[in-house]
Amino acid sequence: EKGGFEHFMLKEIHEQPKAVRDTMSQRIAKDGKRIVMNELKWNADFLNNFNKVYIVACGTAYHAGLVGKFYIEKLARIPVEVDVASEFRYRDPIVDENTLLIVVSQSGETSDTLAALKESKRRGAQTLALTNVVGSSIAREADQVLYTWAGPEIAVASTKAYTTQLILFFMLALYMAEIKGTLPDDEIAHFVSMLQQVPAQISETLSDVEPIKTFAKQYGFNEDVFYIGRSLDYDVALEGALKLKEISYIHAEAYAAGELKHGTLALIVEGVPVIALATQKSVYEKTLSNIKEVKARDAVVIGIAAAGDEELEKYVDHVIHVPETDELLIPILTVVPLQLLAYYAAITRGCDVDKPRNLAKSVTVE
Ligand code: M6R
């Protein structure tokens, strides 16, 4: 049942090329130049009705929502707020008939997310669910549904759900951009062609695990690990830190690299591991200067960069390269070594990877 893998988590990490291919399938026009969403059939009148999009979710799905916000704002130019469901539902949120509420949930059964969805419907919002489970409570409750088609995710730590949610958000943002006319056709076609390369690029990333295993063995003996990045790299840092905490029980913190100086830098001393993501061109130099600051305190820095980046290795201890793609899509690649790092660190520490202590796959209590 684990397909030759030692754990479901590892199997699911390796299923990601197929999972993201399945997410895309049926959603790219035959000419390969646009996105089709037969499930939605939105038009400009429908979209222009919304002055705000709210994305609400928990855990890893919330982290996917942060990336979703970036995509929708950047490509479709609609303001987006993201919130964790257990906060959203108690804050008297500003939600009405001009709000598009997007909930994200792998299982479709998370009770706080379901409650947020019901509350938003009551306040008149249009609702859309991104979920993996057909016929789940959230799928049934939402006005409209987009399935991730990732296949069953058994391990408690979410992996292929996250990458497929990112793919779906990217496609949704392109679809919205096309309807709203916020992106020229040739740019949309360019993004669609980049998207189609992602499955093979994930496979490439998965083919080079030995260095990650080596780092994980070293990290397995640490008490704290820090993850830093800016922009989309920060969103991925949050997900990487959650994976490590959840299955290896190592304390991990993700920091927006520019925030280090506002407190966390005090914790960076000799030998502390820092995973530094530096893939976003618009903030590359700024990130580099933050990396130099942690290096100056003798942290052990592993950089995550796009292929072709020859700069980062001059300033860090090791670099893991992922294939080059558009910087909007790179989170789908950079998260993969972070998943593997968490997995092998947990193995090094002898943890029960698929069933971490105190956690359940689906959180149906509030
Ligand atoms: O099924 P959901 O996507 O609604 O679950 C949300 C979170 O409970 C889930 O992502 C959790 O954070 C994962 N165990 C993280 O790996």
CSV table of C-alpha atoms and ligand atoms in Angstrom, one decimal:
chain,number,residue,atom,x,y,z
A,1,GLU,CA,0.0,0.0,0.0
A,2,LYS,CA,3.0,2.3,0.5
A,3,GLY,CA,4.2,1.5,-3.0
A,4,GLY,CA,7.6,0.4,-1.9
A,5,PHE,CA,8.2,3.5,0.2
A,6,GLU,CA,8.9,3.2,3.9
A,7,HIS,CA,6.3,5.8,4.9
A,8,PHE,CA,3.1,7.3,3.3
A,9,MET,CA,4.7,10.7,3.7
A,10,LEU,CA,7.7,9.8,1.4
A,11,LYS,CA,5.3,8.1,-1.0
A,12,GLU,CA,3.2,11.2,-1.2
A,13,ILE,CA,6.2,13.5,-1.6
A,14,HIS,CA,7.2,11.3,-4.6
A,15,GLU,CA,3.6,11.4,-6.0
A,16,GLN,CA,3.8,15.1,-6.4
A,17,PRO,CA,4.7,15.2,-10.1
A,18,LYS,CA,1.6,13.0,-10.9
A,19,ALA,CA,-0.6,14.9,-8.4
A,20,VAL,CA,0.1,18.3,-9.9
A,21,ARG,CA,-0.3,16.9,-13.4
A,22,ASP,CA,-3.7,15.6,-12.4
A,23,THR,CA,-4.6,19.0,-10.9
A,24,MET,CA,-3.9,20.7,-14.3
A,25,SER,CA,-5.5,18.1,-16.5
A,26,GLN,CA,-8.8,19.2,-18.1
A,27,ARG,CA,-8.0,22.7,-17.0
A,28,ILE,CA,-5.7,23.8,-19.8
A,29,ALA,CA,-7.3,24.8,-23.2
A,30,LYS,CA,-6.4,22.6,-26.2
A,31,ASP,CA,-4.3,25.2,-27.7
A,32,GLY,CA,-2.3,25.3,-24.5
A,33,LYS,CA,-2.7,29.1,-24.1
A,34,ARG,CA,-5.4,29.6,-21.5
A,35,ILE,CA,-7.0,28.1,-18.5
A,36,VAL,CA,-10.4,26.6,-18.6
A,37,MET,CA,-12.5,26.1,-15.5
A,38,ASN,CA,-15.6,24.2,-16.5
A,39,GLU,CA,-16.6,23.9,-12.9
A,40,LEU,CA,-16.8,27.7,-12.5
A,41,LYS,CA,-17.9,29.3,-15.8
A,42,TRP,CA,-17.3,32.8,-14.4
A,43,ASN,CA,-17.7,36.0,-16.4
A,44,ALA,CA,-16.7,39.7,-15.9
A,45,ASP,CA,-20.1,40.6,-14.3
A,46,PHE,CA,-19.6,37.9,-11.7
A,47,LEU,CA,-16.1,38.9,-10.8
A,48,ASN,CA,-16.6,42.6,-10.9
A,49,ASN,CA,-19.1,42.1,-8.2
A,50,PHE,CA,-16.3,41.4,-5.7
A,51,ASN,CA,-14.3,44.1,-4.0
A,52,LYS,CA,-12.5,41.6,-1.9
A,53,VAL,CA,-11.4,38.0,-1.7
A,54,TYR,CA,-11.0,36.3,1.6
A,55,ILE,CA,-9.0,33.1,1.8
A,56,VAL,CA,-9.6,31.1,5.0
A,57,ALA,CA,-8.0,27.8,6.0
A,58,CYS,CA,-5.8,26.0,8.7
A,59,GLY,CA,-2.3,24.8,8.9
A,60,THR,CA,-0.7,23.9,5.6
A,61,ALA,CA,-3.8,24.9,3.7
A,62,TYR,CA,-3.5,28.4,5.2
A,63,HIS,CA,0.1,28.5,4.0
A,64,ALA,CA,-1.2,27.7,0.5
A,65,GLY,CA,-3.6,30.5,0.9
A,66,LEU,CA,-0.8,33.0,1.6
A,67,VAL,CA,0.7,32.0,-1.8
A,68,GLY,CA,-2.8,32.2,-3.3
A,69,LYS,CA,-3.2,35.8,-2.1
A,70,PHE,CA,0.1,36.7,-3.8
A,71,TYR,CA,-1.1,35.1,-7.1
A,72,ILE,CA,-4.6,36.6,-7.2
A,73,GLU,CA,-3.3,40.1,-6.2
A,74,LYS,CA,-0.4,40.0,-8.7
A,75,LEU,CA,-2.2,38.5,-11.6
A,76,ALA,CA,-5.9,39.5,-11.2
A,77,ARG,CA,-5.5,42.6,-9.2
A,78,ILE,CA,-8.2,41.9,-6.6
A,79,PRO,CA,-7.4,42.7,-2.9
A,80,VAL,CA,-7.1,39.5,-0.9
A,81,GLU,CA,-7.1,38.9,2.8
A,82,VAL,CA,-5.9,35.5,4.3
A,83,ASP,CA,-6.9,34.3,7.7
A,84,VAL,CA,-6.7,31.1,9.8
A,85,ALA,CA,-10.2,29.8,10.2
A,86,SER,CA,-10.1,29.6,14.0
A,87,GLU,CA,-9.3,33.4,14.1
A,88,PHE,CA,-11.5,34.5,11.2
A,89,ARG,CA,-14.7,33.0,12.6
A,90,TYR,CA,-14.5,34.8,15.9
A,91,ARG,CA,-13.4,38.2,14.7
A,92,ASP,CA,-16.7,39.5,13.2
A,93,PRO,CA,-15.1,39.6,9.8
A,94,ILE,CA,-16.2,42.2,7.2
A,95,VAL,CA,-17.8,39.8,4.7
A,96,ASP,CA,-20.9,40.5,2.6
A,97,GLU,CA,-22.3,39.9,-0.8
A,98,ASN,CA,-19.4,41.7,-2.4
A,99,THR,CA,-16.9,39.2,-0.9
A,100,LEU,CA,-15.6,36.0,-2.6
A,101,LEU,CA,-14.8,33.6,0.2
A,102,ILE,CA,-12.3,30.9,-0.7
A,103,VAL,CA,-11.8,28.1,1.8
A,104,VAL,CA,-8.9,25.6,1.4
A,105,SER,CA,-9.0,22.2,3.0
A,106,GLN,CA,-7.4,19.0,1.9
A,107,SER,CA,-9.8,16.8,3.9
A,108,GLY,CA,-12.8,19.0,3.5
A,109,GLU,CA,-13.7,18.2,7.1
A,110,THR,CA,-11.8,20.7,9.2
A,111,SER,CA,-14.4,22.0,11.6
A,112,ASP,CA,-13.1,25.6,12.0
A,113,THR,CA,-12.9,25.9,8.2
A,114,LEU,CA,-16.4,24.5,7.8
A,115,ALA,CA,-17.7,26.9,10.4
A,116,ALA,CA,-16.0,29.9,8.7
A,117,LEU,CA,-17.6,28.8,5.4
A,118,LYS,CA,-21.1,28.6,7.0
A,119,GLU,CA,-20.7,31.9,8.7
A,120,SER,CA,-19.6,33.6,5.5
A,121,LYS,CA,-22.5,32.2,3.6
A,122,ARG,CA,-24.8,33.5,6.3
A,123,ARG,CA,-23.4,37.0,5.7
A,124,GLY,CA,-24.1,36.8,2.0
A,125,ALA,CA,-20.6,35.9,0.6
A,126,GLN,CA,-20.2,33.8,-2.6
A,127,THR,CA,-18.1,30.8,-1.6
A,128,LEU,CA,-15.6,28.6,-3.3
A,129,ALA,CA,-13.9,25.6,-1.8
A,130,LEU,CA,-10.5,24.2,-2.9
A,131,THR,CA,-10.5,20.7,-1.5
A,132,ASN,CA,-9.2,17.2,-2.2
A,133,VAL,CA,-12.0,15.1,-1.0
A,134,VAL,CA,-15.0,14.6,-3.3
A,135,GLY,CA,-18.3,14.9,-1.4
A,136,SER,CA,-16.6,16.1,1.8
A,137,SER,CA,-18.6,18.4,4.2
A,138,ILE,CA,-16.8,21.5,2.9
A,139,ALA,CA,-17.3,20.5,-0.8
A,140,ARG,CA,-21.0,20.0,-0.1
A,141,GLU,CA,-21.4,23.3,1.8
A,142,ALA,CA,-19.6,25.7,-0.6
A,143,ASP,CA,-21.4,27.3,-3.6
A,144,GLN,CA,-18.7,26.1,-5.9
A,145,VAL,CA,-15.8,23.6,-5.7
A,146,LEU,CA,-12.5,23.1,-7.3
A,147,TYR,CA,-10.9,19.7,-6.6
A,148,THR,CA,-7.1,19.3,-6.3
A,149,TRP,CA,-7.3,15.7,-7.6
A,150,ALA,CA,-4.2,14.9,-5.5
A,151,GLY,CA,-5.4,11.4,-4.6
A,152,PRO,CA,-5.7,10.2,-1.0
A,153,GLU,CA,-3.3,11.8,1.4
A,154,ILE,CA,-2.7,9.5,4.3
A,155,ALA,CA,0.3,10.9,6.2
A,156,VAL,CA,-0.6,13.5,8.8
A,157,ALA,CA,2.0,15.9,7.4
A,158,SER,CA,0.5,17.4,4.3
A,159,THR,CA,2.7,17.4,1.2
A,160,LYS,CA,1.0,16.8,-2.1
A,161,ALA,CA,-2.1,18.6,-0.9
A,162,TYR,CA,0.0,21.8,-0.6
A,163,THR,CA,1.7,21.6,-4.0
A,164,THR,CA,-1.6,20.9,-5.7
A,165,GLN,CA,-3.3,23.7,-3.9
A,166,LEU,CA,-0.6,26.1,-5.1
A,167,ILE,CA,-1.1,24.9,-8.7
A,168,LEU,CA,-4.9,25.4,-8.4
A,169,PHE,CA,-4.5,28.9,-6.9
A,170,PHE,CA,-2.1,29.8,-9.8
A,171,MET,CA,-4.6,28.5,-12.4
A,172,LEU,CA,-7.5,30.3,-10.6
A,173,ALA,CA,-5.6,33.5,-10.6
A,174,LEU,CA,-4.8,33.2,-14.3
A,175,TYR,CA,-8.4,32.4,-15.0
A,176,MET,CA,-9.5,35.5,-13.1
A,177,ALA,CA,-6.9,37.6,-14.9
A,178,GLU,CA,-8.2,36.5,-18.2
A,179,ILE,CA,-11.7,37.3,-17.4
A,180,LYS,CA,-10.8,40.7,-15.9
A,181,GLY,CA,-8.4,41.5,-18.6
A,182,THR,CA,-5.6,42.3,-16.2
A,183,LEU,CA,-3.0,40.3,-18.2
A,184,PRO,CA,-2.2,40.3,-21.9
A,185,ASP,CA,-2.9,37.0,-23.7
A,186,ASP,CA,0.7,36.3,-24.5
A,187,GLU,CA,1.6,36.6,-20.8
A,188,ILE,CA,-1.1,34.1,-19.9
A,189,ALA,CA,0.1,31.7,-22.6
A,190,HIS,CA,3.6,32.1,-21.2
A,191,PHE,CA,2.5,31.2,-17.7
A,192,VAL,CA,0.5,28.2,-18.9
A,193,SER,CA,3.6,26.9,-20.7
A,194,MET,CA,5.7,27.4,-17.6
A,195,LEU,CA,3.0,25.6,-15.5
A,196,GLN,CA,3.2,22.5,-17.8
A,197,GLN,CA,6.9,22.2,-17.0
A,198,VAL,CA,6.3,21.9,-13.3
A,199,PRO,CA,5.7,18.2,-13.0
A,200,ALA,CA,9.0,17.3,-14.7
A,201,GLN,CA,10.8,19.9,-12.6
A,202,ILE,CA,9.4,18.4,-9.4
A,203,SER,CA,10.7,15.0,-10.6
A,204,GLU,CA,14.1,16.6,-11.1
A,205,THR,CA,14.1,18.0,-7.6
A,206,LEU,CA,13.2,14.6,-6.2
A,207,SER,CA,16.1,12.9,-8.0
A,208,ASP,CA,18.8,14.5,-5.9
A,209,VAL,CA,18.0,13.6,-2.3
A,210,GLU,CA,21.5,12.6,-1.1
A,211,PRO,CA,22.7,16.0,0.0
A,212,ILE,CA,19.4,16.6,1.8
A,213,LYS,CA,19.7,13.4,3.7
A,214,THR,CA,23.2,14.4,4.8
A,215,PHE,CA,21.9,17.8,6.1
A,216,ALA,CA,19.0,16.2,7.8
A,217,LYS,CA,21.4,13.8,9.7
A,218,GLN,CA,23.3,16.8,10.9
A,219,TYR,CA,20.1,18.7,11.8
A,220,GLY,CA,18.6,15.8,13.5
A,221,PHE,CA,20.6,16.7,16.6
A,222,ASN,CA,19.7,20.4,16.7
A,223,GLU,CA,17.1,22.0,19.0
A,224,ASP,CA,16.2,24.9,16.9
A,225,VAL,CA,16.2,25.6,13.1
A,226,PHE,CA,15.3,29.0,11.5
A,227,TYR,CA,13.8,29.4,8.1
A,228,ILE,CA,14.1,32.8,6.4
A,229,GLY,CA,12.9,34.4,3.2
A,230,ARG,CA,11.1,37.3,1.7
A,231,SER,CA,7.9,37.6,-0.3
A,232,LEU,CA,6.9,34.1,-1.6
A,233,ASP,CA,10.0,32.6,-0.1
A,234,TYR,CA,8.7,33.6,3.3
A,235,ASP,CA,5.4,31.8,2.7
A,236,VAL,CA,7.3,28.7,1.8
A,237,ALA,CA,9.6,29.2,4.8
A,238,LEU,CA,6.4,29.0,7.0
A,239,GLU,CA,5.4,25.7,5.4
A,240,GLY,CA,9.0,24.3,5.7
A,241,ALA,CA,9.1,25.2,9.4
A,242,LEU,CA,5.7,23.6,10.1
A,243,LYS,CA,6.8,20.4,8.4
A,244,LEU,CA,9.9,20.1,10.6
A,245,LYS,CA,8.1,20.9,13.8
A,246,GLU,CA,5.2,18.5,13.1
A,247,ILE,CA,7.2,15.4,12.3
A,248,SER,CA,10.7,15.8,13.8
A,249,TYR,CA,9.6,17.7,17.0
A,250,ILE,CA,12.5,20.1,16.4
A,251,HIS,CA,11.6,23.7,17.3
A,252,ALA,CA,11.6,25.6,14.0
A,253,GLU,CA,10.6,29.2,13.3
A,254,ALA,CA,10.1,30.9,10.0
A,255,TYR,CA,10.9,34.6,9.7
A,256,ALA,CA,10.4,37.2,7.1
A,257,ALA,CA,14.1,37.9,6.5
A,258,GLY,CA,13.6,41.6,6.9
A,259,GLU,CA,12.1,41.1,10.4
A,260,LEU,CA,15.2,39.3,11.8
A,261,LYS,CA,16.6,42.6,13.0
A,262,HIS,CA,13.4,43.2,15.0
A,263,GLY,CA,14.0,40.4,17.4
A,264,THR,CA,15.0,37.0,16.2
A,265,LEU,CA,18.6,37.9,15.3
A,266,ALA,CA,19.2,37.7,19.0
A,267,LEU,CA,18.8,33.9,18.8
A,268,ILE,CA,21.3,33.5,16.0
A,269,VAL,CA,24.5,32.2,17.5
A,270,GLU,CA,27.4,30.0,16.3
A,271,GLY,CA,26.2,26.7,14.8
A,272,VAL,CA,22.4,27.5,14.6
A,273,PRO,CA,21.0,26.1,11.4
A,274,VAL,CA,19.3,28.6,9.1
A,275,ILE,CA,17.5,27.6,5.9
A,276,ALA,CA,17.6,30.7,3.7
A,277,LEU,CA,15.3,30.8,0.6
A,278,ALA,CA,16.5,33.3,-2.0
A,279,THR,CA,14.5,32.9,-5.2
A,280,GLN,CA,12.6,36.1,-5.6
A,281,LYS,CA,14.4,38.5,-7.9
A,282,SER,CA,12.8,41.7,-6.7
A,283,VAL,CA,14.1,41.2,-3.2
A,284,TYR,CA,17.2,39.1,-3.9
A,285,GLU,CA,19.8,41.7,-2.8
A,286,LYS,CA,17.8,42.5,0.4
A,287,THR,CA,17.6,38.8,1.2
A,288,LEU,CA,21.3,38.4,0.6
A,289,SER,CA,22.1,41.1,3.0
A,290,ASN,CA,20.0,39.4,5.7
A,291,ILE,CA,21.8,36.1,4.9
A,292,LYS,CA,25.1,37.9,5.5
A,293,GLU,CA,23.8,39.1,8.8
A,294,VAL,CA,23.2,35.5,10.1
A,295,LYS,CA,26.4,34.3,8.6
A,296,ALA,CA,28.3,37.0,10.5
A,297,ARG,CA,26.9,35.4,13.7
A,298,ASP,CA,28.3,32.1,12.5
A,299,ALA,CA,25.0,30.4,11.7
A,300,VAL,CA,25.2,27.3,9.5
A,301,VAL,CA,23.3,28.4,6.4
A,302,ILE,CA,21.7,26.2,3.8
A,303,GLY,CA,20.5,28.3,0.9
A,304,ILE,CA,17.7,27.4,-1.5
A,305,ALA,CA,18.1,29.0,-4.9
A,306,ALA,CA,17.1,28.6,-8.5
A,307,ALA,CA,19.4,26.9,-10.9
A,308,GLY,CA,21.8,29.4,-12.5
A,309,ASP,CA,22.2,31.3,-9.3
A,310,GLU,CA,25.9,31.4,-8.7
A,311,GLU,CA,25.9,34.2,-6.2
A,312,LEU,CA,24.3,32.7,-3.1
A,313,GLU,CA,27.0,29.9,-2.7
A,314,LYS,CA,29.5,32.6,-2.0
A,315,TYR,CA,27.8,33.5,1.2
A,316,VAL,CA,26.4,30.3,2.6
A,317,ASP,CA,27.6,26.9,3.7
A,318,HIS,CA,25.6,24.8,1.2
A,319,VAL,CA,23.1,25.5,-1.6
A,320,ILE,CA,20.3,23.4,-2.8
A,321,HIS,CA,19.3,24.3,-6.3
A,322,VAL,CA,15.8,23.8,-7.8
A,323,PRO,CA,15.1,24.0,-11.5
A,324,GLU,CA,14.7,27.5,-13.0
A,325,THR,CA,11.1,28.6,-13.6
A,326,ASP,CA,9.1,31.8,-13.2
A,327,GLU,CA,9.6,33.1,-9.7
A,328,LEU,CA,5.8,32.9,-9.1
A,329,LEU,CA,5.9,29.2,-9.6
A,330,ILE,CA,9.1,28.4,-7.8
A,331,PRO,CA,7.4,27.8,-4.4
A,332,ILE,CA,6.0,24.6,-5.8
A,333,LEU,CA,9.6,23.5,-6.3
A,334,THR,CA,11.4,25.0,-3.2
A,335,VAL,CA,9.0,23.3,-0.8
A,336,VAL,CA,10.1,19.9,-2.0
A,337,PRO,CA,13.6,19.9,-0.5
A,338,LEU,CA,12.0,21.3,2.7
A,339,GLN,CA,9.6,18.4,2.9
A,340,LEU,CA,12.4,16.0,2.4
A,341,LEU,CA,14.6,17.7,5.0
A,342,ALA,CA,11.8,17.4,7.5
A,343,TYR,CA,11.2,13.8,6.6
A,344,TYR,CA,14.8,12.7,6.9
A,345,ALA,CA,15.4,14.8,10.1
A,346,ALA,CA,12.4,12.9,11.6
A,347,ILE,CA,13.8,9.6,10.5
A,348,THR,CA,17.2,10.5,12.0
A,349,ARG,CA,15.4,11.1,15.3
A,350,GLY,CA,13.4,7.9,15.1
A,351,CYS,CA,10.1,9.7,15.0
A,352,ASP,CA,6.8,8.1,13.9
A,353,VAL,CA,6.7,10.1,10.6
A,354,ASP,CA,3.2,9.2,9.4
A,355,LYS,CA,1.6,9.6,12.8
A,356,PRO,CA,3.2,12.4,14.8
A,357,ARG,CA,2.4,12.6,18.5
A,358,ASN,CA,-0.7,14.6,19.5
A,359,LEU,CA,-1.9,15.2,15.9
A,360,ALA,CA,-4.8,13.9,13.8
A,361,LYS,CA,-5.0,14.0,10.0
A,362,SER,CA,-8.3,15.7,10.1
A,363,VAL,CA,-9.1,18.2,12.9
A,364,THR,CA,-12.8,17.9,13.5
A,365,VAL,CA,-12.8,19.4,17.0
A,366,GLU,CA,-12.6,23.2,17.5
B,1,M6R,O1,-7.7,19.0,5.8
B,1,M6R,P1,-7.2,20.4,5.9
B,1,M6R,O2,-6.5,20.9,4.7
B,1,M6R,O3,-8.4,21.3,6.3
B,1,M6R,O4,-6.3,20.4,7.2
B,1,M6R,C1,-5.7,21.6,7.7
B,1,M6R,C2,-4.6,21.3,8.6
B,1,M6R,O5,-5.0,20.6,9.7
B,1,M6R,C3,-3.4,20.6,8.0
B,1,M6R,O6,-2.9,21.2,6.9
B,1,M6R,C4,-2.2,20.4,9.0
B,1,M6R,O7,-1.7,21.7,9.3
B,1,M6R,C5,-1.2,19.4,8.4
B,1,M6R,N1,-1.0,18.3,9.3
B,1,M6R,C6,0.1,20.1,8.2
B,1,M6R,O8,1.0,19.2,7.6
